[in-house]
């Protein structure tokens, strides 16, 4: 027994940007590679455009803990307008990781946020989504950036799972658009 | 999805699903004759998913849309008395609105299975988890089982059907899992094949049914003082019988699934000096804390009640006898009573025994207030001081995580 190594992720987004779907997709991909997980949104007054939170836990062993995630190691921000609206660094350790959807450089974000410690990564997921999927839904490209930065799973597992799970519901065009979005964000995410 | 090879004797599929989707899947696999239900948060996604199964024609269920939970339970009572296999689900105010019908279902000895997805009672209005809804119904003559995870919510649904319909029980069963925490989180768990569940629950052949016109019978007649008391005694006997039946059915289910459940779960309790007693999802967080403190060399353990009605008093007193101090954590308050419902049951179970631990009561997590490892560590810290004689035992119940 003993405490299993656990990765805890917090997703910040606005209602309608697909954060809950991303948290769910990550959990399902984790299952496809035999891992354990929990994915849960914070239920409150969520509406289209309002700030929302979603959480993911991933581990190689069973996960017992059921309380909310207060000290995530990784924070993913799907909408950069949230940076001035909510404290996205709350509970994030000084060596924690911040992945932000923005057209700005990591250094510019650090300066604007007056951030101490942590590692900042940026990717223009909205632009990528528009060019690949044809809609400004940044959730799947952010998955690509997340797996690149954290190494929690190989990118092939994400794209394979996308093809498998989306295959039942969406057209070939939409599926390949999403796959391309993941691959582009994986390649384009910027470190400090 | 992947198939697992554990101790189970049958093939299973590992899924990523919410607890509520797991419950709806179990209902689909049971394929009840009648479901009468009304949606209420956080139970809604169970009836929503089940309505999909009905609309897609994958179940034979007669799905009755009703205008309230009072009508839902009334429809279930009528259908069950007619001889049908009946299921329903609710939460919070929905259960409260069923109140009048709950004791009629049990007194008429109708084997209805109902999920109550735990949510606090209004007011103030709140949609999040605590156990005050089902605890309020604890004297209604229903069997009550609590689950920690989506896996247990799924498994308990299938086990409950067999318990309810067992000839020595013939009582309704209420199954609980925590609102949002278990109901809406996507979790990893294993499910049985449809055919396996179908065979396990078998066909329901009622011994007494209103629609059995060859043997006409009266259901729910007026009982004057010479008869009422004996009816209630019969219910008490049946509910007590449920203890053995739960064990027997759970054992049989364990052979099939590799997951064997008892009346309660003992986690690292054998050689523990102090322990926490807590039901529902918080037991998971308590396991996390127990592991962490054990790594530091502390002799700590957990007892997680599964069956709350009937309460396994003798078995629990036996399991706790070697401990120095225990803390009972209640996710509901019995206002005006000495403590929460679980606390009072545990204390009563221990009172007439000679070797017993000190018992301290805590209330936590009302209205969905988050209960993290730190709160549970505080409780173990209190117990350690009491066990070492550094601190006087507390009689009054402590409210954990409340703002002053």
Coordinates of C-alpha atoms in Angstrom, one line a residue:
Chain A
X1 CA 0.0 0.0 0.0
X2 CA 1.2 3.5 0.6
X3 CA 0.3 6.7 -1.2
X4 CA 0.3 6.3 -5.1
X5 CA 2.0 8.9 -7.3
X6 CA -0.9 11.2 -8.3
X7 CA -1.1 14.0 -10.9
X8 CA -3.7 16.6 -10.2
X9 CA -4.8 19.1 -12.9
X10 CA -7.1 22.1 -12.7
X11 CA -8.8 23.4 -15.8
X12 CA -9.9 27.1 -16.0
X13 CA -12.3 28.1 -18.8
X14 CA -15.5 29.9 -19.7
X15 CA -18.7 27.9 -20.0
X16 CA -18.9 26.6 -23.6
X17 CA -15.2 26.3 -24.3
X18 CA -15.1 22.5 -23.7
X19 CA -13.1 22.3 -20.4
X20 CA -15.4 19.6 -19.1
X21 CA -15.1 17.6 -22.3
X22 CA -11.3 18.0 -22.2
X23 CA -11.2 16.7 -18.6
X24 CA -13.4 13.8 -19.7
X25 CA -11.3 13.1 -22.8
X26 CA -8.1 13.0 -20.8
X27 CA -9.7 10.5 -18.3
X28 CA -10.8 8.3 -21.1
X29 CA -7.4 8.4 -22.8
X30 CA -5.9 7.5 -19.4
X31 CA -8.1 4.4 -19.3
X32 CA -7.1 3.4 -22.8
X33 CA -3.5 3.1 -21.4
X34 CA -4.5 1.3 -18.3
X35 CA -4.3 4.2 -15.8
X36 CA -6.7 5.3 -13.0
X37 CA -8.4 8.7 -13.0
X38 CA -11.1 10.9 -11.8
X39 CA -12.6 13.8 -13.8
X40 CA -15.1 16.2 -12.3
X41 CA -16.4 19.7 -12.9
X42 CA -17.1 22.1 -10.1
X43 CA -20.9 22.5 -10.1
X44 CA -22.1 25.9 -9.4
X45 CA -23.8 28.6 -11.4
X46 CA -22.2 27.6 -14.7
X47 CA -23.5 29.4 -17.8
X48 CA -22.2 30.1 -21.3
X49 CA -19.3 32.5 -20.9
X50 CA -19.1 32.4 -17.1
X51 CA -15.8 31.2 -15.4
X52 CA -15.8 27.5 -14.7
X53 CA -13.5 24.9 -13.2
X54 CA -12.9 21.3 -14.0
X55 CA -10.5 18.8 -12.4
X56 CA -8.6 15.7 -13.4
X57 CA -6.7 13.2 -11.3
X58 CA -4.5 10.6 -13.0
X59 CA -2.5 7.8 -11.3
X60 CA -0.9 4.4 -12.1
X61 CA -2.8 2.9 -9.1
X62 CA -6.3 3.1 -7.7
X63 CA -7.2 6.6 -6.4
X64 CA -8.9 6.7 -3.0
X65 CA -9.0 10.5 -2.3
X66 CA -12.4 12.1 -3.1
X67 CA -12.0 15.7 -1.9
X68 CA -11.7 18.6 -4.3
X69 CA -8.3 19.5 -5.7
X70 CA -6.8 22.4 -3.8
X71 CA -3.1 22.1 -4.7
X72 CA -2.8 21.1 -8.4
X73 CA 0.5 20.5 -10.0
X74 CA -0.8 21.6 -13.4
X75 CA -3.2 24.4 -14.3
X76 CA -4.6 24.7 -17.8
X77 CA -6.2 28.0 -18.8
X78 CA -8.4 27.8 -21.9
X79 CA -9.2 31.5 -22.0
X80 CA -6.6 34.3 -21.3
X81 CA -9.3 36.8 -20.3
X82 CA -9.6 34.8 -17.1
X83 CA -6.1 35.8 -16.1
X84 CA -7.4 39.2 -14.9
X85 CA -10.7 37.8 -13.6
X86 CA -9.7 34.8 -11.4
X87 CA -6.6 33.8 -9.5
X88 CA -5.5 30.9 -11.7
X89 CA -2.4 30.3 -9.6
X90 CA -4.3 29.6 -6.4
X91 CA -2.8 26.6 -4.6
X92 CA -0.3 26.1 -7.4
X93 CA 3.2 25.3 -5.9
X94 CA 6.2 27.4 -6.9
X95 CA 7.4 24.5 -9.1
X96 CA 3.9 24.0 -10.6
X97 CA 3.1 24.3 -14.3
X98 CA 0.8 26.9 -16.0
X99 CA -0.4 26.3 -19.6
X100 CA -2.2 29.2 -21.1
X101 CA -4.1 29.6 -24.3
X102 CA -2.9 33.0 -25.6
X103 CA -1.1 34.6 -28.5
X104 CA 1.5 36.1 -26.1
X105 CA 4.9 34.8 -25.2
X106 CA 5.4 33.1 -21.8
X107 CA 7.7 36.0 -20.6
X108 CA 5.0 38.6 -21.4
X109 CA 2.4 36.6 -19.4
X110 CA 4.9 36.3 -16.5
X111 CA 5.4 40.0 -16.5
X112 CA 1.7 40.9 -16.8
X113 CA 0.8 38.5 -14.0
X114 CA 3.8 39.6 -11.8
X115 CA 4.4 35.8 -11.4
X116 CA 7.0 34.4 -9.1
X117 CA 8.2 30.8 -9.6
X118 CA 6.2 28.2 -11.5
X119 CA 6.8 27.4 -15.2
X120 CA 4.7 29.2 -17.8
X121 CA 3.9 27.7 -21.2
X122 CA 1.7 29.4 -23.9
X123 CA 0.0 28.2 -27.0
X124 CA -2.4 30.0 -29.4
X125 CA -5.0 27.3 -29.2
X126 CA -7.9 29.5 -30.3
X127 CA -6.0 30.3 -33.6
X128 CA -5.1 26.6 -34.1
X129 CA -8.7 25.6 -33.4
X130 CA -10.1 28.1 -36.0
X131 CA -7.6 26.9 -38.6
X132 CA -8.0 23.2 -38.1
X133 CA -11.5 22.6 -36.7
X134 CA -13.0 25.7 -38.1
X135 CA -14.4 26.8 -34.7
X136 CA -12.9 28.6 -31.8
X137 CA -13.1 25.7 -29.4
X138 CA -9.6 25.4 -27.7
X139 CA -10.1 22.2 -25.7
X140 CA -8.5 19.6 -28.0
X141 CA -5.4 21.7 -28.9
X142 CA -4.9 22.3 -25.2
X143 CA -4.8 18.5 -24.7
X144 CA -1.8 18.5 -27.2
X145 CA 0.0 21.3 -25.3
X146 CA -0.7 19.5 -22.0
X147 CA 0.8 16.1 -23.0
X148 CA 3.8 17.8 -24.5
X149 CA 4.6 19.9 -21.4
X150 CA 3.8 17.2 -18.8
X151 CA 4.7 14.0 -20.6
X152 CA 1.7 12.3 -18.8
X153 CA 1.0 10.3 -22.0
X154 CA 2.4 9.9 -25.5
X155 CA 0.6 12.2 -28.1
X156 CA -0.3 9.1 -30.2
X157 CA -2.5 7.8 -27.4
X158 CA -4.5 11.1 -27.5
X159 CA -4.9 11.2 -31.3
X160 CA -5.7 7.4 -31.4
X161 CA -8.3 7.8 -28.8
X162 CA -9.8 10.9 -30.5
X163 CA -10.2 8.9 -33.8
X164 CA -11.7 6.0 -31.9
X165 CA -14.2 8.0 -29.7
X166 CA -15.1 10.8 -32.1
X167 CA -15.5 8.2 -34.9
X168 CA -19.0 7.3 -33.7
X169 CA -20.3 10.8 -33.6
X170 CA -18.5 13.1 -36.0
X171 CA -17.6 13.4 -39.6
X172 CA -14.1 12.4 -40.9
X173 CA -13.4 16.2 -41.5
X174 CA -14.1 17.1 -37.9
X175 CA -12.1 14.2 -36.5
X176 CA -9.0 14.9 -38.6
X177 CA -9.4 18.6 -37.8
X178 CA -9.2 17.8 -34.0
X179 CA -6.3 15.4 -34.5
X180 CA -4.4 18.1 -36.5
X181 CA -5.2 20.6 -33.7
X182 CA -3.7 18.4 -31.1
X183 CA -0.6 17.8 -33.2
X184 CA -0.1 21.5 -34.0
X185 CA -0.5 22.6 -30.4
X186 CA 1.9 19.8 -29.4
X187 CA 4.5 21.3 -31.8
X188 CA 3.8 25.0 -31.2
X189 CA 3.6 25.3 -27.4
X190 CA 6.2 27.7 -26.1
X191 CA 8.3 27.4 -23.0
X192 CA 10.1 30.3 -21.2
Chain B
X1 CA -12.5 0.1 -22.6
X2 CA -10.6 -3.0 -21.5
X3 CA -11.3 -6.3 -20.1
X4 CA -9.9 -7.3 -16.7
X5 CA -8.7 -10.5 -15.3
X6 CA -9.0 -10.5 -11.5
X7 CA -10.3 -13.0 -9.1
X8 CA -13.7 -12.9 -10.9
X9 CA -15.1 -15.9 -12.6
X10 CA -16.7 -13.9 -15.4
X11 CA -15.4 -11.5 -18.0
X12 CA -15.8 -7.8 -17.2
X13 CA -15.4 -4.5 -19.0
X14 CA -13.5 -1.6 -17.5
X15 CA -15.3 1.7 -18.2
X16 CA -14.8 5.4 -17.7
X17 CA -18.3 6.6 -16.5
X18 CA -19.9 8.7 -13.9
X19 CA -21.5 7.0 -10.9
X20 CA -24.9 7.9 -12.1
X21 CA -24.2 6.5 -15.6
X22 CA -23.1 3.3 -13.8
X23 CA -26.4 3.1 -11.8
X24 CA -28.4 3.7 -15.0
X25 CA -26.4 0.9 -16.7
X26 CA -27.1 -1.5 -13.8
X27 CA -30.8 -0.6 -14.1
X28 CA -30.7 -1.4 -17.8
X29 CA -29.0 -4.7 -17.1
X30 CA -31.7 -5.6 -14.5
X31 CA -34.4 -4.5 -17.0
X32 CA -37.1 -3.8 -14.4
X33 CA -40.8 -4.1 -15.4
X34 CA -41.7 -0.6 -14.2
X35 CA -39.8 2.6 -13.4
X36 CA -41.7 5.6 -12.0
X37 CA -39.4 8.5 -11.4
X38 CA -39.2 12.3 -11.3
X39 CA -35.9 14.1 -12.0
X40 CA -34.1 16.0 -9.3
X41 CA -30.5 17.2 -9.0
X42 CA -28.1 15.3 -8.6
X43 CA -30.1 12.2 -9.4
X44 CA -31.3 13.6 -12.8
X45 CA -28.6 11.9 -15.0
X46 CA -29.7 8.5 -13.8
X47 CA -33.3 8.9 -15.0
X48 CA -32.1 10.8 -18.1
X49 CA -29.8 7.9 -19.1
X50 CA -32.4 5.3 -18.3
X51 CA -35.0 7.2 -20.3
X52 CA -32.5 6.9 -23.2
X53 CA -32.4 3.1 -22.8
X54 CA -36.2 3.0 -22.8
X55 CA -36.5 5.3 -25.9
X56 CA -33.9 3.2 -27.7
X57 CA -35.9 0.0 -27.0
X58 CA -33.0 -1.8 -25.2
X59 CA -35.2 -2.4 -22.1
X60 CA -38.7 -3.7 -21.8
X61 CA -39.5 -1.3 -18.9
X62 CA -42.8 0.6 -18.7
X63 CA -41.4 4.1 -17.8
X64 CA -44.0 6.2 -16.0
X65 CA -43.5 10.0 -16.2
X66 CA -45.1 11.4 -13.1
X67 CA -45.7 15.0 -11.9
X68 CA -43.9 14.6 -8.5
X69 CA -42.0 12.3 -6.3
X70 CA -45.1 11.6 -4.2
X71 CA -46.7 10.3 -7.4
X72 CA -43.4 8.4 -8.4
X73 CA -43.5 6.4 -5.2
X74 CA -47.2 5.9 -5.4
X75 CA -46.9 4.5 -8.9
X76 CA -44.0 2.3 -7.8
X77 CA -46.2 1.0 -4.9
X78 CA -49.1 0.2 -7.2
X79 CA -46.9 -1.5 -9.8
X80 CA -45.0 -3.5 -7.2
X81 CA -48.2 -4.6 -5.5
X82 CA -49.5 -5.7 -8.9
X83 CA -46.5 -8.0 -9.1
X84 CA -44.0 -6.1 -11.2
X85 CA -40.2 -5.7 -10.6
X86 CA -39.9 -2.0 -9.8
X87 CA -37.1 0.6 -9.5
X88 CA -36.9 4.3 -9.0
X89 CA -34.4 7.0 -8.0
X90 CA -34.5 10.3 -6.2
X91 CA -32.6 12.9 -4.0
X92 CA -33.1 15.3 -1.2
X93 CA -36.5 17.1 -1.4
X94 CA -37.7 14.4 -3.7
X95 CA -37.2 11.8 -1.0
X96 CA -38.8 14.2 1.5
X97 CA -41.9 14.5 -0.8
X98 CA -42.1 10.6 -0.9
X99 CA -42.1 10.5 2.9
X100 CA -45.7 9.5 3.3
X101 CA -45.4 6.7 0.8
X102 CA -42.0 5.3 2.1
X103 CA -43.5 3.5 5.1
X104 CA -46.4 2.3 3.1
X105 CA -44.0 0.6 0.6
X106 CA -42.2 -1.1 3.5
X107 CA -45.3 -2.1 5.4
X108 CA -46.9 -3.6 2.3
X109 CA -43.6 -5.5 1.9
X110 CA -42.9 -4.3 -1.6
X111 CA -39.4 -5.1 -2.9
X112 CA -38.8 -1.7 -4.7
X113 CA -35.2 -0.7 -5.3
X114 CA -34.4 3.0 -5.2
X115 CA -31.3 5.1 -5.6
X116 CA -31.1 8.1 -3.3
X117 CA -28.3 10.2 -4.6
X118 CA -27.3 12.0 -1.4
X119 CA -28.0 15.7 -1.3
X120 CA -28.6 18.1 1.6
X121 CA -32.1 19.0 2.6
X122 CA -33.4 22.5 2.1
X123 CA -33.1 25.1 3.6
X124 CA -31.2 27.0 2.7
X125 CA -31.6 25.4 -0.7
X126 CA -28.4 23.6 -1.8
X127 CA -27.8 21.0 -4.4
X128 CA -24.6 19.4 -2.9
X129 CA -23.9 16.4 -0.9
X130 CA -24.7 15.5 2.6
X131 CA -26.6 12.6 4.1
X132 CA -29.5 14.4 5.8
X133 CA -32.0 13.2 3.2
X134 CA -31.6 9.4 3.6
X135 CA -30.8 9.7 7.3
X136 CA -34.2 11.4 7.8
X137 CA -35.7 8.2 6.3
X138 CA -33.8 5.8 8.5
X139 CA -36.9 4.6 10.5
X140 CA -39.1 4.0 7.5
X141 CA -38.5 0.2 7.4
X142 CA -36.3 0.3 4.3
X143 CA -33.0 -1.5 3.9
X144 CA -30.3 1.2 3.5
X145 CA -26.9 0.7 1.9
X146 CA -24.2 3.3 1.3
X147 CA -21.5 3.2 -1.4
X148 CA -18.1 4.9 -1.5
X149 CA -17.4 4.8 -5.3
X150 CA -19.0 4.5 -8.7
X151 CA -18.0 0.8 -8.6
X152 CA -19.9 0.3 -5.3
X153 CA -22.9 2.3 -6.6
X154 CA -23.1 0.0 -9.6
X155 CA -22.5 -3.2 -7.6
X156 CA -25.0 -2.3 -4.9
X157 CA -27.7 -1.7 -7.4
X158 CA -27.5 -5.3 -8.6
X159 CA -27.1 -6.8 -5.1
X160 CA -30.1 -4.7 -3.8
X161 CA -32.5 -6.2 -6.3
X162 CA -31.8 -9.7 -5.0
X163 CA -31.9 -8.6 -1.3
X164 CA -35.3 -6.8 -1.8
X165 CA -36.9 -9.8 -3.5
X166 CA -35.5 -12.4 -1.1
X167 CA -38.4 -14.2 0.5
X168 CA -37.0 -13.6 4.0
X169 CA -36.8 -9.9 3.4
X170 CA -39.5 -8.6 0.9
X171 CA -38.7 -5.0 1.8
X172 CA -37.8 -2.0 -0.3
X173 CA -34.1 -1.1 -0.5
X174 CA -32.6 2.4 -0.7
X175 CA -29.1 2.6 -2.1
X176 CA -27.0 5.7 -1.5
X177 CA -24.0 7.3 -3.2
X178 CA -22.7 10.9 -2.7
X179 CA -24.2 13.6 -4.9
X180 CA -21.7 15.1 -7.4
X181 CA -18.7 13.6 -5.7
X182 CA -19.6 10.1 -6.8
X183 CA -22.7 10.8 -9.1
X184 CA -21.0 13.2 -11.5
X185 CA -17.3 12.4 -11.4
X186 CA -16.0 10.2 -14.2
X187 CA -14.4 7.2 -12.5
X188 CA -12.9 3.9 -13.6
X189 CA -14.8 0.8 -12.7
X190 CA -15.6 -2.7 -13.9
X191 CA -19.0 -3.8 -15.2
X192 CA -20.5 -7.2 -15.8
X193 CA -22.0 -8.4 -19.1
X194 CA -25.8 -7.8 -19.5
X195 CA -26.4 -11.6 -19.7
X196 CA -24.5 -12.2 -16.5
X197 CA -26.5 -9.6 -14.6
X198 CA -29.8 -10.9 -16.1
X199 CA -28.9 -14.4 -14.8
X200 CA -27.8 -13.1 -11.4
X201 CA -31.0 -11.2 -10.7
X202 CA -33.2 -13.9 -12.3
X203 CA -36.8 -13.6 -13.1
X204 CA -39.0 -12.0 -10.4
X205 CA -41.9 -14.3 -9.5
X206 CA -44.0 -12.6 -6.8
X207 CA -45.6 -14.9 -4.3
X208 CA -48.4 -12.4 -3.8
X209 CA -49.6 -10.1 -6.6
X210 CA -52.7 -8.0 -7.1
X211 CA -52.9 -9.1 -10.8
X212 CA -52.9 -12.8 -9.7
X213 CA -56.6 -13.1 -10.3
X214 CA -56.7 -16.8 -9.4
X215 CA -55.7 -15.9 -5.9
X216 CA -57.5 -12.6 -5.1
X217 CA -56.0 -10.8 -2.2
X218 CA -56.3 -7.5 -0.3
X219 CA -53.3 -5.2 -0.1
X220 CA -52.8 -2.4 2.4
X221 CA -56.1 -2.8 4.4
X222 CA -57.0 -0.9 7.6
X223 CA -55.3 -2.5 10.6
X224 CA -57.0 -1.9 14.0
X225 CA -55.1 -2.2 17.3
X226 CA -55.3 -6.0 17.4
X227 CA -53.4 -6.3 14.1
X228 CA -51.2 -3.2 13.6
X229 CA -48.5 -4.1 16.2
X230 CA -47.9 -7.6 14.8
X231 CA -47.5 -6.2 11.3
X232 CA -44.8 -3.9 12.6
X233 CA -43.1 -6.8 14.4
X234 CA -43.1 -8.7 11.1
X235 CA -41.3 -5.8 9.4
X236 CA -38.7 -5.7 12.2
X237 CA -38.0 -9.4 11.8
X238 CA -37.8 -9.0 8.0
X239 CA -35.4 -6.1 8.3
X240 CA -33.2 -8.0 10.7
X241 CA -33.2 -10.9 8.2
X242 CA -31.8 -8.5 5.6
X243 CA -28.4 -8.6 7.4
X244 CA -27.8 -12.3 6.5
X245 CA -29.3 -12.0 3.1
X246 CA -27.0 -9.0 2.2
X247 CA -24.0 -11.1 3.2
X248 CA -25.2 -14.1 1.3
X249 CA -26.1 -12.2 -1.9
X250 CA -22.9 -10.2 -1.7
X251 CA -20.8 -13.4 -1.3
X252 CA -22.5 -14.8 -4.4
X253 CA -21.9 -11.6 -6.3
X254 CA -18.2 -11.6 -5.1
X255 CA -17.7 -15.0 -6.7
X256 CA -19.0 -13.6 -10.0
X257 CA -17.2 -10.2 -9.9
X258 CA -14.2 -10.6 -7.7
X259 CA -15.6 -7.8 -5.4
X260 CA -16.9 -9.1 -2.1
X261 CA -18.6 -6.7 0.2
X262 CA -19.5 -7.2 3.9
X263 CA -21.8 -5.3 6.3
X264 CA -19.0 -2.8 6.6
X265 CA -15.4 -2.5 5.3
X266 CA -12.4 -2.7 7.6
X267 CA -9.4 -0.8 6.2
X268 CA -6.1 -1.5 8.1
X269 CA -8.2 -1.9 11.2
X270 CA -6.7 -5.2 12.5
X271 CA -3.8 -3.8 14.4
X272 CA -5.0 -0.2 14.7
X273 CA -5.2 1.7 18.0
X274 CA -7.4 4.5 16.8
X275 CA -9.9 4.6 13.9
X276 CA -12.3 6.7 12.0
X277 CA -15.8 5.6 11.1
X278 CA -17.2 7.3 8.1
X279 CA -19.5 6.3 5.2
X280 CA -19.8 7.3 1.6
X281 CA -17.1 8.9 -0.5
X282 CA -15.3 10.5 2.4
X283 CA -14.2 7.0 3.4
X284 CA -12.0 7.1 0.3
X285 CA -10.3 10.3 1.5
X286 CA -10.0 8.7 4.9
X287 CA -8.2 5.7 3.3
X288 CA -5.7 8.1 1.7
X289 CA -5.1 9.7 5.1
X290 CA -4.8 6.2 6.8
X291 CA -2.1 5.2 4.3
X292 CA -0.3 8.5 4.8
X293 CA -0.3 8.2 8.6
X294 CA 0.7 4.5 8.5
X295 CA 3.7 5.5 6.5
X296 CA 4.7 7.7 9.4
X297 CA 4.2 4.7 11.8
X298 CA 0.9 5.6 13.3
X299 CA -1.5 2.7 14.1
X300 CA -4.6 4.1 12.4
X301 CA -7.5 2.4 10.6
X302 CA -10.9 3.0 9.1
X303 CA -14.3 1.3 9.4
X304 CA -16.7 2.2 6.6
X305 CA -20.3 1.2 7.2
X306 CA -22.1 -0.2 4.1
X307 CA -25.3 -1.4 5.6
X308 CA -26.9 1.3 7.7
X309 CA -30.4 -0.4 8.0
X310 CA -30.4 -2.8 9.6
X311 CA -27.5 -1.5 11.6
X312 CA -25.0 -4.3 12.3
X313 CA -24.5 -3.4 16.0
X314 CA -23.0 -6.7 17.3
X315 CA -20.7 -7.2 14.4
X316 CA -19.4 -3.6 14.6
X317 CA -18.9 -3.7 18.4
X318 CA -16.8 -6.8 17.8
X319 CA -14.7 -5.2 15.1
X320 CA -14.1 -2.1 17.3
X321 CA -13.4 -3.8 20.6
X322 CA -9.6 -3.8 20.3
X323 CA -9.4 0.0 19.7
X324 CA -8.5 2.7 22.2
X325 CA -10.5 5.5 20.6
X326 CA -12.7 6.0 17.6
X327 CA -14.2 9.0 15.8
X328 CA -17.5 8.8 14.1
X329 CA -17.9 11.3 11.3
X330 CA -21.4 12.1 10.3
X331 CA -22.4 14.0 7.1
X332 CA -25.7 15.0 8.6
X333 CA -26.6 16.5 11.9
X334 CA -29.4 15.2 14.1
X335 CA -30.2 18.6 15.5
X336 CA -31.1 18.5 19.2
X337 CA -29.7 15.0 19.6
X338 CA -26.4 14.1 21.3
X339 CA -24.7 13.7 17.9
X340 CA -25.2 12.6 14.3
X341 CA -27.1 9.4 13.4
X342 CA -24.0 7.2 12.8
X343 CA -22.5 8.4 16.1
X344 CA -25.5 7.5 18.1
X345 CA -25.8 4.0 16.5
X346 CA -22.1 3.3 17.2
X347 CA -22.3 4.5 20.8
X348 CA -25.5 2.5 21.4
X349 CA -23.9 -0.6 19.8
X350 CA -20.9 -0.4 22.2
X351 CA -22.7 0.6 25.5
X352 CA -23.4 -2.9 26.8
X353 CA -20.1 -4.4 25.8
X354 CA -17.3 -4.8 28.3
X355 CA -14.3 -4.0 26.0
X356 CA -15.0 -0.9 24.1
X357 CA -13.1 2.2 22.8
X358 CA -13.9 5.8 23.7
X359 CA -16.1 7.3 21.0
X360 CA -15.9 10.9 19.8
X361 CA -18.4 12.5 17.4
X362 CA -17.8 14.8 14.5
X363 CA -20.2 16.4 12.0
X364 CA -18.6 17.3 8.6
X365 CA -19.3 18.4 5.0
X366 CA -22.9 19.7 5.4
X367 CA -24.2 21.1 2.1
X368 CA -21.2 19.8 0.1
X369 CA -18.5 21.6 2.2
X370 CA -15.3 20.0 1.0
X371 CA -13.7 17.6 3.4
X372 CA -10.1 17.2 2.6
X373 CA -7.3 15.1 4.1
X374 CA -6.3 17.9 6.6
X375 CA -9.7 17.7 8.4
X376 CA -9.4 13.9 8.8
X377 CA -5.8 14.3 10.0
X378 CA -7.1 16.7 12.6
X379 CA -9.5 14.0 13.8
X380 CA -6.8 11.4 14.0
X381 CA -4.7 13.9 15.9
X382 CA -7.5 14.4 18.4
X383 CA -7.9 10.6 18.8
X384 CA -4.1 10.1 19.3
X385 CA -4.1 12.6 22.2
X386 CA -7.2 10.9 23.8
X387 CA -5.6 7.5 23.4
X388 CA -2.3 8.7 25.0
X389 CA -4.3 10.3 27.9
X390 CA -3.0 13.8 26.9
X391 CA -6.4 15.1 26.3
X392 CA -9.8 14.6 28.1
X393 CA -12.3 12.7 25.9
X394 CA -14.9 14.9 24.4
X395 CA -18.6 14.3 25.0
X396 CA -20.0 17.1 22.7
X397 CA -19.9 16.6 19.0
X398 CA -17.4 18.7 17.1
X399 CA -18.4 20.5 13.9
X400 CA -15.5 20.1 11.4
X401 CA -14.7 22.7 8.8
X402 CA -17.4 25.2 9.9
X403 CA -16.6 28.9 9.8
X404 CA -16.7 30.6 13.2

